[in-house]
Amino acid sequence: MNTIVSVPKVPAKRPFNRLSPVPLKAVALSDSFWAPRQQVNRDVTLPSQYEQCETTGRVDNFRRVSGRKECEFSGIFFNDSDIYKLLEAIAYSLPGEAKLSAMADALIDEVGAAQDANGYLNTYFSLERKGDRWTNLKDMHELYCAGHLIEAAVAHFDATGSTSILDVARRLADHICDTFGPVADGKREGACGHEEVVLALMSLYRATGEARYLEQARYFIAAHGATPSAMYWPSTSAPWWDFNRRYHQDHVKFEDLHDVVGHAVRMMYYACGAADVYAETGDARWLAALKAQWSNMTERRMYLTGGLGARWEGEAFGDDWELPERAYAETCAAIGSIMWNKRMLQVDGDSRYADLMELQLYNAMLAGLSLSGDQYFYQNPLADGGTHRRQAWFGCACCPPNIARLLGSLGGYFYSVDQEAVWVHLFAQGVARFEMDGGAVELRQSTNYPWDGDIRIEIVEAPASMKALQIRIPAWAKGATVQVNDRPAEDVAVGSYACVQGVGAGDAVRVHLPMEVRMVTADPRVFATAGKVSLMRGPMVYCIEQADFPAGVDVRDVALSPAAKVDARFEQETLAGIVALRTSGKVIDRSAWDGALYRDGGSVSYAAANVDVVAIPFYAWANREAGPMTVWIHAT
Ligand SMILES: [Zn+2]
């Protein structure tokens, strides 16, 4: 398990937020679900990604610019960002990890050596392409790469106190601040075609207190939707102007953007940046837009798994209810949403944000990683014929290090504080120790979540100023109960935080979240899933996979009765330990369509024999022999 090496202080609440997140360094997980995955992240994922970055020339691109190696630029023009995301991921996992620390130092040395005297840093736009710098903000990801460097630098500074890479990032950030801004200030107008840089500048602002980074972040968001566009410069105008502007969220101003559109990962990072700026400036129009975007996404444009981006073309959100099972659902988009929802949660403590964060953690994000820790999904379809398999790396390798940095930073998503209370957003066995206003807090969670819904939260230490625990009761947890020292708590409502008043050091709170298996149906306007059901238990979405069925039965022909009794049982030996669901179902008789795509008649018939149905968590699919899989199952 990771350990708490010092007791960090919770940072001051941002001016317009209600909550302040308890930092990563305060939380150590020792559960049987996340802690082993964090161990695999440190032992397998991060070293193998480091190796991939070496063998694919990503590090050499820096050596080439610094003169340490003679070679051609290799890979895609935004490959620098993979190095930065890997460095960020390593930083989150650092305490007590000498091997990882050496990797971080090596990367920092290579990156720093490639920086220009004026602060500019991007290995693609160096040497022979130096003259093309900042000529296409729409497509060429210079600001995006800069954003990932800044995030890595802040993470490394937080973890180590060293400014070795923070200094590099600040020089680049200062160069950006000097370059882009209102023409009246003697600068060039600009907006980023992949908005990562905004949330990164906000991280840098919070790490350094330097107001110009906040102002630059606010400027970059406000520059969207300008006439003429601040990112579509004359040389980059295209015939599909309007389509392209939607793709980059540049067709309207942020305050007028009331749905989630365009490239899904960009949209999520954009929303993260706007939420960060809102927390400092309190622009009510931006908060209203953020909430409208969130509603549009969750009510009309999101998969059951929390996957985002229906369209393969443009890696983009579709229209309302356009959710084909051949989802694009890029792993990075789910991660971006988890980051956004963490930010929204701090604004007002609405449990819906934490519910979604949890859904995406266990489903849309986690499916992106193999159980072995070194194979990745870029797209996460909800049904497949057996050809979609995880890969060890990608030419465009955004997803692998994104998963690694999220797993490394997971502890930072668990808790928040306000003046009087500690808020418990997520559940996993482990310890949290931190300083809030008034003194030190130590909480211990004992639970076998997510397989079991019983959670014991022990308050080991708390200052007198801490008057309550706010505990999330997920919307799915009908019948949830909370007991304080064996006395039932009042006002426990699902889909909200249970406010447990009058607790202090020595008290223990028991939370019971019923883990009933739920059969789920989609809004009928989602054509792809009409007439189908899906199985959920707690935060987990289930699927059926061919490996659990006899050879003559295709899982895509399986049908469940909505009244079927479903058993749930923990199986230690299956897929590294899962709760599997078991029931009995029918199999559609396809013979009536032999030789024909369509036939007369309005119903299907079923084979005489029932089939034993086994469902596994969606995240665990494609870890056995290849075969069809589906989340949505026909209903009889
Ligand atoms: Zn990605």
XYZ file of C-alpha atoms and ligand atoms in Angstrom:
637
model
C 0.000 0.000 0.000
C 1.014 3.592 -0.373
C 1.733 5.290 2.919
C 1.185 8.720 4.411
C 4.647 10.168 4.909
C 3.568 13.506 6.328
C 0.265 14.948 7.487
C -0.671 17.509 4.841
C -2.864 20.496 5.417
C -6.005 20.758 3.326
C -5.525 23.799 1.072
C -7.695 26.826 1.686
C -11.104 26.685 0.060
C -11.248 28.459 -3.297
C -13.344 31.639 -3.020
C -16.477 30.394 -4.806
C -16.353 26.721 -3.845
C -18.163 25.196 -0.904
C -15.640 22.378 -0.352
C -11.904 21.910 -0.477
C -10.499 18.519 -1.510
C -8.324 16.562 0.903
C -4.985 16.127 -0.909
C -3.686 12.903 -2.340
C -0.860 12.722 0.175
C -3.369 12.447 3.020
C -4.989 9.240 1.825
C -3.590 5.708 1.883
C -5.730 2.919 0.491
C -5.302 -0.618 1.825
C -8.350 -2.230 0.248
C -8.481 -5.313 -1.931
C -9.759 -3.452 -5.013
C -7.828 -0.222 -5.610
C -4.668 -0.789 -3.564
C -3.582 -3.843 -5.597
C -4.264 -1.880 -8.775
C -2.138 0.981 -7.504
C 0.593 -1.562 -6.778
C 0.352 -2.931 -10.325
C 0.477 0.681 -11.524
C 3.786 1.209 -9.704
C 5.298 -2.203 -10.475
C 4.110 -2.848 -14.045
C 2.255 0.035 -15.677
C 4.651 2.903 -15.017
C 7.900 0.986 -15.772
C 6.421 -0.490 -18.952
C 5.215 2.933 -20.109
C 8.651 4.374 -19.411
C 10.074 1.612 -21.591
C 7.524 2.359 -24.332
C 8.456 6.040 -24.279
C 12.118 5.080 -24.743
C 11.641 2.479 -27.464
C 9.214 4.616 -29.491
C 11.573 7.578 -29.566
C 9.476 9.835 -27.364
C 12.418 10.563 -25.064
C 14.805 10.726 -28.008
C 12.756 13.609 -29.388
C 13.936 15.630 -26.383
C 17.538 14.403 -26.758
C 17.407 15.444 -30.387
C 16.482 19.016 -29.499
C 19.013 19.267 -26.665
C 21.735 17.937 -28.944
C 22.290 14.828 -26.901
C 21.367 12.544 -29.769
C 21.300 12.786 -33.543
C 18.076 11.341 -34.878
C 14.873 12.212 -36.693
C 11.741 13.331 -34.855
C 9.647 10.236 -34.351
C 5.937 9.755 -33.887
C 3.076 12.226 -33.759
C 3.524 15.946 -33.258
C 2.042 15.859 -29.745
C 4.130 12.958 -28.441
C 5.744 15.204 -25.827
C 2.480 15.054 -23.917
C 2.931 11.322 -23.267
C 6.232 11.981 -21.512
C 4.599 14.678 -19.404
C 1.611 12.536 -18.453
C 3.917 9.674 -17.539
C 5.987 12.032 -15.408
C 2.811 13.258 -13.709
C 1.704 9.671 -13.085
C 5.082 8.777 -11.612
C 4.981 11.856 -9.388
C 1.686 10.754 -7.806
C 3.227 7.379 -6.974
C 6.573 8.618 -5.698
C 6.867 8.464 -1.936
C 9.186 5.619 -1.044
C 9.731 4.466 -4.636
C 13.432 4.792 -5.514
C 13.136 3.222 -8.950
C 10.270 5.508 -9.952
C 12.073 8.488 -8.488
C 15.074 7.739 -10.717
C 12.757 7.558 -13.740
C 11.245 10.924 -12.850
C 14.683 12.515 -12.455
C 15.828 11.094 -15.792
C 12.763 12.441 -17.607
C 13.070 15.836 -15.927
C 16.696 16.062 -16.999
C 15.849 15.304 -20.631
C 12.884 17.678 -20.726
C 14.683 20.570 -19.091
C 17.646 20.271 -21.454
C 15.372 20.707 -24.482
C 13.912 24.066 -23.400
C 14.637 27.180 -25.407
C 16.190 30.229 -23.780
C 12.877 32.100 -24.161
C 10.974 29.356 -22.332
C 9.445 27.709 -25.390
C 9.407 23.932 -25.198
C 7.993 21.561 -27.800
C 10.221 19.062 -29.550
C 8.195 18.975 -32.760
C 8.393 22.721 -33.314
C 12.133 22.926 -32.788
C 15.171 22.806 -35.027
C 13.917 22.685 -38.642
C 10.299 23.514 -37.672
C 11.136 26.349 -35.327
C 9.655 28.869 -37.767
C 6.220 27.240 -37.486
C 5.782 27.827 -33.778
C 2.371 29.077 -32.690
C 1.047 29.155 -36.271
C -1.865 26.741 -35.759
C -3.386 26.753 -32.292
C -6.414 24.842 -33.550
C -4.752 21.584 -34.473
C -1.142 21.405 -33.464
C -1.370 20.878 -29.693
C 1.480 23.158 -28.618
C -0.603 24.608 -25.786
C -1.975 21.137 -25.022
C 1.532 19.742 -24.588
C 2.462 22.762 -22.498
C -0.525 22.072 -20.270
C 0.567 18.518 -19.625
C 4.090 19.685 -18.785
C 2.641 22.152 -16.287
C 0.450 19.503 -14.679
C 3.390 17.116 -14.384
C 5.489 19.865 -12.847
C 2.886 20.766 -10.226
C 2.404 17.085 -9.348
C 6.162 16.576 -8.997
C 6.517 19.710 -6.885
C 3.644 18.586 -4.640
C 5.197 15.154 -4.227
C 8.804 16.156 -3.681
C 9.038 19.860 -2.921
C 11.613 20.055 -5.719
C 11.251 22.835 -8.278
C 13.431 21.073 -10.856
C 10.595 20.680 -13.348
C 8.341 23.378 -11.899
C 10.941 25.971 -12.910
C 10.900 24.612 -16.470
C 7.106 24.727 -16.558
C 7.004 28.271 -15.216
C 9.371 29.504 -17.890
C 7.093 27.988 -20.536
C 3.956 29.327 -18.849
C 5.490 32.797 -18.664
C 6.361 32.596 -22.353
C 2.737 31.693 -23.102
C 1.455 34.543 -20.923
C 3.796 36.954 -22.692
C 2.662 35.753 -26.116
C -1.124 35.411 -25.957
C -3.652 37.956 -24.836
C -5.559 40.999 -25.996
C -4.013 42.876 -28.904
C -4.450 46.027 -26.830
C -1.845 44.561 -24.464
C 0.596 44.112 -27.318
C -0.045 40.366 -27.565
C -1.577 37.937 -30.055
C -5.115 36.715 -29.647
C -5.237 32.975 -29.152
C -7.340 30.101 -27.931
C -6.327 26.506 -27.541
C -7.747 23.851 -29.881
C -7.299 21.220 -27.148
C -8.026 23.005 -23.920
C -5.747 21.139 -21.516
C -3.636 24.246 -20.943
C -6.429 26.034 -19.072
C -6.783 23.615 -16.170
C -2.983 23.337 -16.088
C -2.535 27.095 -15.726
C -5.048 26.927 -12.883
C -2.984 24.218 -11.172
C 0.074 26.414 -11.596
C -1.782 29.407 -10.189
C -2.726 27.417 -7.106
C 0.787 26.038 -6.677
C 2.542 29.393 -7.042
C -0.050 32.033 -6.170
C 0.961 33.863 -9.359
C -2.133 35.762 -10.516
C -1.070 36.010 -14.152
C -1.677 32.280 -14.613
C -5.269 32.642 -13.428
C -5.755 35.604 -15.742
C -4.273 33.685 -18.672
C -6.557 30.701 -18.010
C -9.607 32.972 -17.850
C -8.501 34.690 -21.052
C -8.062 31.407 -22.928
C -11.618 30.307 -22.101
C -13.114 33.696 -22.828
C -11.348 33.659 -26.220
C -13.529 30.784 -27.455
C -16.358 31.760 -29.772
C -14.717 34.996 -30.837
C -15.323 36.656 -34.204
C -13.039 36.076 -35.963
C -11.978 32.903 -34.202
C -8.940 33.186 -31.957
C -7.816 29.672 -32.876
C -8.744 29.581 -36.573
C -6.093 31.813 -37.924
C -6.171 32.835 -41.583
C -3.880 30.017 -42.670
C -6.011 27.379 -40.963
C -9.510 28.262 -42.116
C -11.210 25.216 -43.580
C -14.257 24.577 -45.768
C -16.035 22.785 -42.919
C -15.749 25.876 -40.815
C -18.778 25.432 -38.631
C -18.230 21.709 -38.044
C -14.669 22.378 -37.103
C -15.525 25.141 -34.701
C -17.956 22.849 -32.880
C -15.279 20.156 -32.764
C -13.022 22.539 -30.813
C -15.876 24.068 -28.782
C -15.102 27.340 -30.552
C -18.499 27.984 -32.201
C -19.980 29.906 -29.241
C -18.719 31.563 -26.090
C -18.422 29.370 -23.018
C -21.413 30.961 -21.324
C -23.542 30.132 -24.377
C -22.460 26.484 -24.578
C -25.307 24.535 -23.008
C -24.604 21.063 -24.340
C -21.548 18.839 -24.649
C -20.292 18.934 -28.226
C -17.354 18.098 -30.406
C -14.299 16.134 -29.397
C -15.190 14.529 -26.086
C -11.806 14.753 -24.346
C -11.424 18.394 -25.346
C -14.916 19.118 -24.032
C -14.083 17.558 -20.651
C -10.790 19.429 -20.231
C -12.513 22.646 -21.287
C -15.165 22.135 -18.608
C -12.460 21.346 -16.024
C -10.707 24.601 -16.814
C -13.907 26.613 -16.662
C -14.843 25.058 -13.309
C -11.391 25.929 -11.979
C -11.698 29.533 -13.136
C -15.241 29.737 -11.745
C -13.953 28.675 -8.330
C -11.751 31.778 -8.289
C -13.902 34.348 -10.057
C -17.496 33.301 -9.381
C -18.825 34.117 -12.843
C -22.406 32.877 -12.504
C -22.875 32.582 -16.275
C -20.037 30.072 -16.430
C -21.465 28.021 -13.576
C -24.886 27.983 -15.266
C -23.243 26.806 -18.494
C -21.297 24.092 -16.661
C -24.488 22.800 -15.072
C -26.353 22.844 -18.376
C -23.529 20.949 -20.059
C -23.524 18.416 -17.238
C -27.261 17.860 -17.494
C -27.124 17.484 -21.262
C -24.306 14.970 -20.946
C -25.787 12.825 -18.205
C -29.391 12.917 -19.419
C -28.794 12.474 -23.150
C -25.230 11.803 -24.273
C -23.588 9.349 -21.878
C -23.325 5.575 -21.905
C -24.487 3.440 -18.991
C -20.832 2.882 -18.135
C -20.183 6.617 -18.003
C -18.448 6.340 -21.376
C -18.417 9.567 -23.407
C -18.233 10.172 -27.130
C -20.627 8.186 -29.317
C -18.965 8.964 -32.627
C -15.784 7.460 -33.999
C -15.626 10.309 -36.501
C -14.031 13.132 -34.598
C -13.904 11.129 -31.317
C -16.961 13.193 -30.605
C -20.193 13.494 -28.708
C -23.213 12.573 -30.797
C -26.621 14.169 -30.812
C -29.098 13.589 -27.996
C -29.817 9.869 -27.482
C -27.302 8.936 -30.166
C -25.608 6.138 -28.247
C -24.775 3.179 -30.495
C -23.260 0.193 -28.721
C -20.222 0.494 -30.954
C -19.291 3.378 -28.748
C -16.131 5.363 -29.187
C -16.066 6.178 -25.463
C -12.390 7.049 -25.303
C -10.795 6.140 -21.993
C -9.413 9.693 -21.760
C -12.913 11.168 -22.018
C -14.058 9.228 -18.952
C -10.942 10.363 -17.106
C -11.599 13.952 -18.131
C -15.125 13.643 -16.775
C -13.891 12.215 -13.471
C -11.616 15.255 -13.198
C -14.492 17.596 -14.071
C -16.856 15.999 -11.585
C -14.299 16.301 -8.817
C -14.252 20.016 -9.550
C -18.070 20.351 -9.697
C -18.325 18.476 -6.408
C -16.201 21.108 -4.672
C -18.492 23.868 -5.983
C -21.606 22.832 -4.103
C -21.279 19.324 -2.646
C -23.995 17.870 -4.888
C -23.719 14.087 -4.579
C -24.640 13.562 -8.227
C -21.122 14.592 -9.181
C -19.591 12.044 -6.840
C -22.009 9.370 -8.067
C -20.871 9.971 -11.619
C -17.217 10.093 -10.616
C -17.625 6.696 -9.001
C -19.540 5.219 -11.940
C -16.820 6.271 -14.348
C -14.009 5.111 -12.078
C -15.321 1.550 -11.844
C -16.564 1.269 -15.411
C -15.672 3.651 -18.233
C -12.161 4.370 -16.960
C -11.168 1.021 -15.493
C -12.124 -0.981 -18.578
C -9.297 0.872 -20.284
C -6.686 -1.183 -18.415
C -6.024 -4.932 -18.453
C -5.791 -6.838 -15.186
C -2.101 -7.336 -16.003
C -1.592 -3.553 -16.030
C 0.147 -3.284 -19.385
C -2.616 -3.477 -22.025
C -5.013 -0.653 -22.833
C -8.257 0.175 -24.543
C -8.509 3.473 -26.365
C -12.171 2.919 -27.337
C -14.609 1.222 -24.992
C -17.583 -0.216 -26.905
C -20.517 -1.658 -24.965
C -20.821 -4.613 -27.325
C -18.264 -6.328 -29.479
C -17.911 -9.356 -31.711
C -14.598 -10.401 -30.165
C -12.096 -8.450 -32.253
C -11.651 -5.417 -30.007
C -8.683 -6.206 -27.766
C -6.467 -4.139 -25.519
C -3.047 -3.176 -26.882
C 0.329 -2.606 -25.275
C 0.656 0.907 -26.691
C -0.649 3.211 -29.418
C 0.830 5.591 -31.951
C -1.477 8.132 -30.300
C -0.848 6.996 -26.728
C -2.944 9.486 -24.771
C -4.941 6.877 -22.848
C -2.241 4.688 -21.219
C -0.512 7.404 -19.176
C -3.873 9.015 -18.463
C -5.028 5.826 -16.720
C -1.732 5.664 -14.850
C -2.034 9.216 -13.546
C -5.616 8.693 -12.466
C -4.806 5.486 -10.570
C -1.847 7.236 -8.963
C -3.908 10.228 -7.887
C -7.033 8.311 -6.871
C -6.659 9.047 -3.153
C -7.208 12.738 -3.920
C -10.803 12.020 -4.988
C -12.002 10.485 -1.718
C -12.612 13.333 0.738
C -13.276 17.039 1.081
C -13.741 19.395 3.993
C -15.751 22.494 4.717
C -15.597 24.643 7.860
C -17.313 22.077 10.056
C -17.388 18.731 8.326
C -15.404 16.082 6.557
C -17.104 14.860 3.395
C -16.735 11.223 2.398
C -17.219 10.877 -1.369
C -15.795 7.433 -2.126
C -15.493 4.201 -0.220
C -12.477 1.914 0.123
C -10.611 0.478 3.062
C -7.836 2.794 4.130
C -6.706 5.721 6.238
C -6.885 9.473 5.798
C -4.777 11.813 7.934
C -4.747 15.551 7.375
C -4.950 18.968 8.992
C -8.130 20.947 8.607
C -8.957 24.274 10.230
C -8.825 23.567 13.931
C -6.521 20.567 13.952
C -5.638 17.077 12.833
C -8.092 14.509 11.522
C -7.632 10.785 11.144
C -10.351 8.626 9.589
C -10.269 4.908 9.015
C -12.561 3.159 6.563
C -13.066 -0.583 6.987
C -14.989 -2.167 4.145
C -14.910 -4.654 1.340
C -16.427 -2.112 -1.052
C -17.277 -2.254 -3.953
C -18.222 -5.923 -3.525
C -19.898 -5.328 -0.189
C -21.915 -2.289 0.897
C -21.031 -2.262 4.597
C -18.622 0.512 5.509
C -17.319 1.388 8.950
C -15.807 4.840 9.314
C -13.878 5.333 12.518
C -12.933 8.819 13.613
C -9.590 8.233 15.282
C -8.727 11.881 15.723
C -10.672 15.089 15.118
C -10.546 18.695 16.315
C -13.436 20.169 18.291
C -14.219 22.352 15.287
C -15.209 19.275 13.277
C -18.910 18.899 13.947
C -20.107 16.445 11.325
C -19.348 13.798 8.775
C -21.071 14.182 5.421
C -21.339 10.718 3.891
C -22.423 10.141 0.305
C -25.444 7.890 -0.060
C -25.387 6.912 -3.747
C -28.584 7.303 -5.753
C -28.649 3.536 -6.362
C -28.485 2.610 -2.658
C -32.203 2.330 -1.883
C -32.741 1.345 1.737
C -29.357 2.668 2.879
C -28.869 3.096 6.619
C -26.341 4.939 8.745
C -25.606 4.205 12.411
C -23.546 6.291 14.785
C -22.092 4.163 17.567
C -24.956 1.700 16.903
C -27.626 4.434 17.076
C -29.532 4.969 13.781
C -28.900 8.313 12.121
C -31.812 10.353 10.815
C -32.167 12.047 7.442
C -30.552 9.353 5.328
C -31.737 9.894 1.776
C -30.340 8.284 -1.344
C -28.765 10.620 -3.830
C -27.491 13.009 -1.186
C -24.999 13.323 1.634
C -26.121 12.023 5.007
C -25.078 14.670 7.511
C -24.002 12.883 10.673
C -23.891 15.576 13.349
C -22.187 15.647 16.695
C -19.456 13.132 16.017
C -15.862 13.368 17.182
C -12.768 11.399 18.065
C -13.585 7.870 19.170
C -16.893 7.670 17.309
C -17.620 5.111 14.644
C -20.184 5.393 11.866
C -21.557 2.354 10.099
C -22.971 2.805 6.620
C -24.997 0.104 4.940
C -25.536 0.458 1.197
C -27.735 -2.378 -0.094
C -26.036 -4.099 -3.014
C -29.138 -5.351 -4.770
C -28.734 -6.430 -8.371
C -30.602 -3.911 -10.512
C -31.986 -4.459 -13.973
C -31.661 -1.227 -15.928
C -33.421 0.049 -19.043
C -32.490 3.028 -21.194
C -34.663 5.917 -22.364
C -36.547 4.437 -25.363
C -35.177 7.226 -27.520
C -31.826 5.406 -27.367
C -32.666 3.189 -30.360
C -29.626 0.932 -29.940
C -30.764 -0.410 -26.587
C -34.529 -0.553 -27.166
C -35.948 -3.813 -25.838
C -32.800 -4.561 -23.852
C -31.828 -4.564 -20.207
C -28.551 -4.328 -18.389
C -27.408 -5.548 -14.990
C -25.884 -3.353 -12.310
C -24.843 -3.966 -8.733
C -23.700 -1.061 -6.610
C -21.588 1.194 -8.838
C -20.687 -1.674 -11.143
C -22.051 -2.179 -14.660
C -22.070 -5.793 -15.787
C -21.672 -7.477 -19.153
C -21.880 -10.996 -20.496
C -18.828 -12.391 -22.241
C -18.472 -15.412 -24.493
C -15.886 -17.092 -22.239
C -18.681 -17.848 -19.747
C -21.023 -19.452 -22.311
C -21.065 -22.738 -24.243
C -19.716 -22.649 -27.792
C -23.138 -22.925 -29.437
C -24.545 -19.872 -27.678
C -23.598 -16.382 -28.848
C -23.940 -13.947 -25.937
C -25.639 -11.511 -28.279
C -28.570 -13.952 -28.569
C -29.080 -14.286 -24.831
C -32.332 -12.920 -23.424
C -33.269 -12.263 -19.816
C -36.658 -12.089 -18.200
C -37.037 -8.770 -16.386
C -38.334 -10.832 -13.454
C -35.328 -13.181 -13.407
C -33.798 -13.849 -10.016
C -30.111 -12.995 -10.133
C -27.596 -14.353 -7.629
C -24.488 -12.411 -6.714
C -21.459 -14.171 -5.277
C -17.828 -13.229 -4.744
C -15.460 -15.472 -6.678
C -11.846 -15.026 -5.647
C -10.447 -17.102 -8.500
C -12.315 -15.334 -11.310
C -10.688 -12.322 -12.997
C -8.590 -11.378 -9.954
C -11.635 -11.561 -7.683
C -15.064 -10.331 -8.684
C -18.666 -10.593 -7.652
C -20.155 -12.563 -10.546
C -23.876 -12.503 -11.268
C -25.654 -15.749 -12.145
C -29.129 -16.338 -13.491
C -30.952 -18.325 -16.136
C -31.927 -16.980 -19.540
C -33.320 -17.810 -22.952
C -31.476 -17.971 -26.263
C -33.019 -16.400 -29.356
C -33.602 -18.925 -32.155
C -31.974 -17.258 -35.135
C -32.839 -19.985 -37.635
C -35.877 -18.071 -38.937
C -33.441 -15.546 -40.457
C -31.201 -18.120 -42.139
C -30.406 -16.699 -45.567
C -32.404 -13.531 -44.949
C -31.756 -10.291 -43.141
C -35.477 -9.595 -42.672
C -38.528 -11.801 -42.316
C -42.244 -11.258 -41.837
C -43.570 -11.314 -38.316
C -43.165 -9.171 -35.214
C -41.655 -11.501 -32.635
C -38.742 -13.786 -31.945
C -38.822 -17.356 -30.683
C -36.436 -18.960 -28.247
C -34.548 -22.248 -28.121
C -36.222 -24.817 -25.905
C -33.380 -25.120 -23.427
C -32.517 -22.318 -21.005
C -28.927 -21.185 -20.671
C -26.989 -20.477 -17.492
C -26.114 -16.793 -17.626
C -22.960 -15.468 -15.954
C -22.339 -11.722 -15.915
C -19.018 -10.123 -15.008
C -18.124 -6.490 -14.273
C -17.701 -4.542 -17.501
C -14.190 -3.413 -16.541
C -13.010 -7.045 -16.467
C -13.986 -8.038 -19.999
C -11.371 -8.980 -22.619
C -9.006 -10.445 -20.065
C -9.663 -14.021 -21.249
C -9.928 -15.627 -24.686
C -11.386 -13.331 -27.335
C -15.120 -13.544 -27.928
C -18.294 -11.499 -28.179
C -19.376 -9.310 -25.269
C -22.425 -7.181 -24.576
C -23.566 -4.891 -21.794
C -27.118 -4.658 -23.103
C -29.014 -7.952 -23.115
C -32.286 -8.740 -24.879
C -35.307 -8.725 -22.591
C -37.859 -11.503 -23.115
Zn -6.965 8.894 -24.914
